[in-house]
Amino acid sequence: MNRSSSFEEDFQSCYIIDLADYRARKSRKRGRRARAGRTPPSRSPRIVGLMKKALAWQELLDSGEAPSRAELARREGITRARVTQIMKLLALAPEIHEAIQALPAGTPEGLVTERKLRPLVGMTSMDQPGAFRALVRGRLPSTKVVV
């Protein structure tokens, strides 16, 4: 068996998301039946768009089209702090980038959010994939992780 093939199979199995299980867990937490999901089936989760936006902004900064994050903030009509929060998604491990980009349309918005990913940014790239798997499975607290 090819080593890269084994890695791809292992990677894919690590990030398979059981949406029915996620909805059932959320339902139990709230004490009511699970809803059909907050995201319409035709729409990608917000985190996918934020990741794409962060990549596009980085290209603008690298090319010199935008001289600073402050300029990006002015163009987008948001604060510099928000631009920084979104740009920090780029500090996540490449396999997490791939997993986020691969989230299917209809994935519940609350499953993976920018805010839930913030603690992972402060971790080493070796620790991030395990923490991401825990986050997806609902076991990572949404508070800051001290490294």
mmCIF file of C-alpha atoms in Angstrom:
data_model
loop_
_atom_site.group_PDB
_atom_site.id
_atom_site.type_symbol
_atom_site.label_atom_id
_atom_site.label_comp_id
_atom_site.label_asym_id
_atom_site.label_seq_id
_atom_site.Cartn_x
_atom_site.Cartn_y
_atom_site.Cartn_z
ATOM 1 C CA MET A 1 0.000 0.000 0.000
ATOM 2 C CA ASN A 2 1.248 3.430 -0.879
ATOM 3 C CA ARG A 3 2.173 5.537 2.138
ATOM 4 C CA SER A 4 0.388 8.664 0.875
ATOM 5 C CA SER A 5 -2.714 6.605 0.160
ATOM 6 C CA SER A 6 -2.701 5.372 3.752
ATOM 7 C CA PHE A 7 -2.358 8.922 5.021
ATOM 8 C CA GLU A 8 -5.283 10.098 2.885
ATOM 9 C CA GLU A 9 -7.515 7.280 4.121
ATOM 10 C CA ASP A 10 -6.546 7.972 7.734
ATOM 11 C CA PHE A 11 -7.068 11.701 7.236
ATOM 12 C CA GLN A 12 -10.497 11.223 5.701
ATOM 13 C CA SER A 13 -11.621 8.863 8.439
ATOM 14 C CA CYS A 14 -10.501 11.343 11.129
ATOM 15 C CA TYR A 15 -12.668 14.149 9.831
ATOM 16 C CA ILE A 16 -15.869 12.380 8.866
ATOM 17 C CA ILE A 17 -18.673 14.276 10.539
ATOM 18 C CA ASP A 18 -21.844 12.467 11.514
ATOM 19 C CA LEU A 19 -24.402 15.250 11.248
ATOM 20 C CA ALA A 20 -27.204 13.098 12.681
ATOM 21 C CA ASP A 21 -25.096 12.423 15.783
ATOM 22 C CA TYR A 22 -24.258 16.133 16.109
ATOM 23 C CA ARG A 23 -27.906 17.138 15.872
ATOM 24 C CA ALA A 24 -28.916 14.467 18.389
ATOM 25 C CA ARG A 25 -26.289 15.713 20.872
ATOM 26 C CA LYS A 26 -27.463 19.305 20.449
ATOM 27 C CA SER A 27 -31.046 18.165 20.894
ATOM 28 C CA ARG A 28 -30.241 16.386 24.158
ATOM 29 C CA LYS A 29 -28.409 19.449 25.458
ATOM 30 C CA ARG A 30 -31.404 21.647 24.766
ATOM 31 C CA GLY A 31 -33.940 19.080 25.926
ATOM 32 C CA ARG A 32 -35.958 19.152 22.719
ATOM 33 C CA ARG A 33 -36.075 17.479 19.333
ATOM 34 C CA ALA A 34 -33.326 18.285 16.867
ATOM 35 C CA ARG A 35 -34.186 20.797 14.208
ATOM 36 C CA ALA A 36 -33.521 20.105 10.561
ATOM 37 C CA GLY A 37 -30.416 22.311 10.895
ATOM 38 C CA ARG A 38 -29.865 26.022 10.786
ATOM 39 C CA THR A 39 -27.999 25.969 7.492
ATOM 40 C CA PRO A 40 -30.098 25.447 4.370
ATOM 41 C CA PRO A 41 -28.850 22.361 2.474
ATOM 42 C CA SER A 42 -27.662 24.470 -0.460
ATOM 43 C CA ARG A 43 -25.452 26.768 1.653
ATOM 44 C CA SER A 44 -21.945 26.083 2.894
ATOM 45 C CA PRO A 45 -21.132 26.743 6.555
ATOM 46 C CA ARG A 46 -19.986 30.273 7.363
ATOM 47 C CA ILE A 47 -16.529 29.064 8.423
ATOM 48 C CA VAL A 48 -15.836 27.942 4.834
ATOM 49 C CA GLY A 49 -16.480 31.464 3.572
ATOM 50 C CA LEU A 50 -14.355 32.982 6.322
ATOM 51 C CA MET A 51 -11.455 30.683 5.439
ATOM 52 C CA LYS A 52 -11.733 31.659 1.776
ATOM 53 C CA LYS A 53 -11.883 35.323 2.771
ATOM 54 C CA ALA A 54 -8.742 34.976 4.919
ATOM 55 C CA LEU A 55 -6.881 33.370 2.010
ATOM 56 C CA ALA A 56 -8.020 36.106 -0.383
ATOM 57 C CA TRP A 57 -6.991 38.830 2.065
ATOM 58 C CA GLN A 58 -3.576 37.253 2.476
ATOM 59 C CA GLU A 59 -3.143 37.307 -1.308
ATOM 60 C CA LEU A 60 -4.073 41.010 -1.345
ATOM 61 C CA LEU A 61 -1.534 41.729 1.387
ATOM 62 C CA ASP A 62 1.184 39.663 -0.315
ATOM 63 C CA SER A 63 0.621 41.315 -3.690
ATOM 64 C CA GLY A 64 0.604 44.818 -2.190
ATOM 65 C CA GLU A 65 -2.926 45.592 -3.386
ATOM 66 C CA ALA A 66 -3.825 46.130 0.257
ATOM 67 C CA PRO A 67 -0.976 47.712 2.218
ATOM 68 C CA SER A 68 -2.263 46.678 5.650
ATOM 69 C CA ARG A 69 -4.960 44.911 7.614
ATOM 70 C CA ALA A 70 -6.342 48.339 8.497
ATOM 71 C CA GLU A 71 -6.919 48.982 4.797
ATOM 72 C CA LEU A 72 -8.674 45.620 4.455
ATOM 73 C CA ALA A 73 -10.896 46.554 7.393
ATOM 74 C CA ARG A 74 -11.821 49.868 5.759
ATOM 75 C CA ARG A 75 -12.655 48.130 2.467
ATOM 76 C CA GLU A 76 -14.807 45.496 4.178
ATOM 77 C CA GLY A 77 -16.472 47.889 6.616
ATOM 78 C CA ILE A 78 -15.357 45.919 9.677
ATOM 79 C CA THR A 79 -12.898 46.538 12.494
ATOM 80 C CA ARG A 80 -9.173 45.789 12.335
ATOM 81 C CA ALA A 81 -9.673 43.390 15.230
ATOM 82 C CA ARG A 82 -12.193 41.372 13.229
ATOM 83 C CA VAL A 83 -9.816 41.215 10.255
ATOM 84 C CA THR A 84 -7.133 39.891 12.612
ATOM 85 C CA GLN A 85 -9.501 37.283 14.062
ATOM 86 C CA ILE A 86 -10.345 36.001 10.594
ATOM 87 C CA MET A 87 -6.722 36.114 9.418
ATOM 88 C CA LYS A 88 -5.673 33.964 12.372
ATOM 89 C CA LEU A 89 -7.505 31.064 10.709
ATOM 90 C CA LEU A 90 -4.471 30.884 8.426
ATOM 91 C CA ALA A 91 -2.361 29.753 11.422
ATOM 92 C CA LEU A 92 -4.270 26.470 11.581
ATOM 93 C CA ALA A 93 -2.603 23.276 10.367
ATOM 94 C CA PRO A 94 -3.032 22.524 6.645
ATOM 95 C CA GLU A 95 -5.109 19.412 7.336
ATOM 96 C CA ILE A 96 -7.578 21.541 9.300
ATOM 97 C CA HIS A 97 -7.774 23.960 6.346
ATOM 98 C CA GLU A 98 -8.613 20.994 4.110
ATOM 99 C CA ALA A 99 -11.193 19.649 6.548
ATOM 100 C CA ILE A 100 -12.905 23.043 6.792
ATOM 101 C CA GLN A 101 -12.921 23.487 3.004
ATOM 102 C CA ALA A 102 -14.453 19.999 2.695
ATOM 103 C CA LEU A 103 -17.387 20.685 5.050
ATOM 104 C CA PRO A 104 -20.511 19.772 3.102
ATOM 105 C CA ALA A 105 -23.333 22.165 2.395
ATOM 106 C CA GLY A 106 -25.948 21.824 5.095
ATOM 107 C CA THR A 107 -23.431 21.362 7.913
ATOM 108 C CA PRO A 108 -24.914 23.026 11.014
ATOM 109 C CA GLU A 109 -23.434 26.485 11.632
ATOM 110 C CA GLY A 110 -22.578 25.739 15.255
ATOM 111 C CA LEU A 111 -20.473 22.650 14.535
ATOM 112 C CA VAL A 112 -17.285 24.483 13.504
ATOM 113 C CA THR A 113 -17.105 28.221 14.068
ATOM 114 C CA GLU A 114 -14.332 30.767 13.943
ATOM 115 C CA ARG A 115 -14.771 31.381 17.650
ATOM 116 C CA LYS A 116 -14.449 27.668 18.483
ATOM 117 C CA LEU A 117 -11.262 27.504 16.404
ATOM 118 C CA ARG A 118 -9.550 30.374 18.243
ATOM 119 C CA PRO A 119 -8.031 28.169 20.986
ATOM 120 C CA LEU A 120 -6.472 25.934 18.337
ATOM 121 C CA VAL A 121 -4.494 28.827 16.847
ATOM 122 C CA GLY A 122 -2.375 29.049 20.005
ATOM 123 C CA MET A 123 -1.490 25.353 19.880
ATOM 124 C CA THR A 124 1.400 23.762 18.016
ATOM 125 C CA SER A 125 0.598 22.451 14.552
ATOM 126 C CA MET A 126 1.114 18.925 15.895
ATOM 127 C CA ASP A 127 -1.542 19.378 18.623
ATOM 128 C CA GLN A 128 -4.094 21.138 16.419
ATOM 129 C CA PRO A 129 -5.473 18.105 14.494
ATOM 130 C CA GLY A 130 -6.289 16.199 17.695
ATOM 131 C CA ALA A 131 -7.940 19.265 19.204
ATOM 132 C CA PHE A 132 -9.903 19.778 15.988
ATOM 133 C CA ARG A 133 -11.189 16.198 16.086
ATOM 134 C CA ALA A 134 -12.220 16.749 19.712
ATOM 135 C CA LEU A 135 -13.964 20.002 18.769
ATOM 136 C CA VAL A 136 -15.910 18.298 15.978
ATOM 137 C CA ARG A 137 -16.920 15.526 18.354
ATOM 138 C CA GLY A 138 -18.088 18.113 20.878
ATOM 139 C CA ARG A 139 -15.475 17.484 23.548
ATOM 140 C CA LEU A 140 -13.394 20.643 23.361
ATOM 141 C CA PRO A 141 -14.456 23.477 25.678
ATOM 142 C CA SER A 142 -15.044 26.786 23.971
ATOM 143 C CA THR A 143 -12.811 28.552 26.477
ATOM 144 C CA LYS A 144 -9.191 29.449 25.867
ATOM 145 C CA VAL A 145 -6.625 26.682 25.999
ATOM 146 C CA VAL A 146 -3.408 27.602 27.799
ATOM 147 C CA VAL A 147 -0.370 26.080 26.128
#
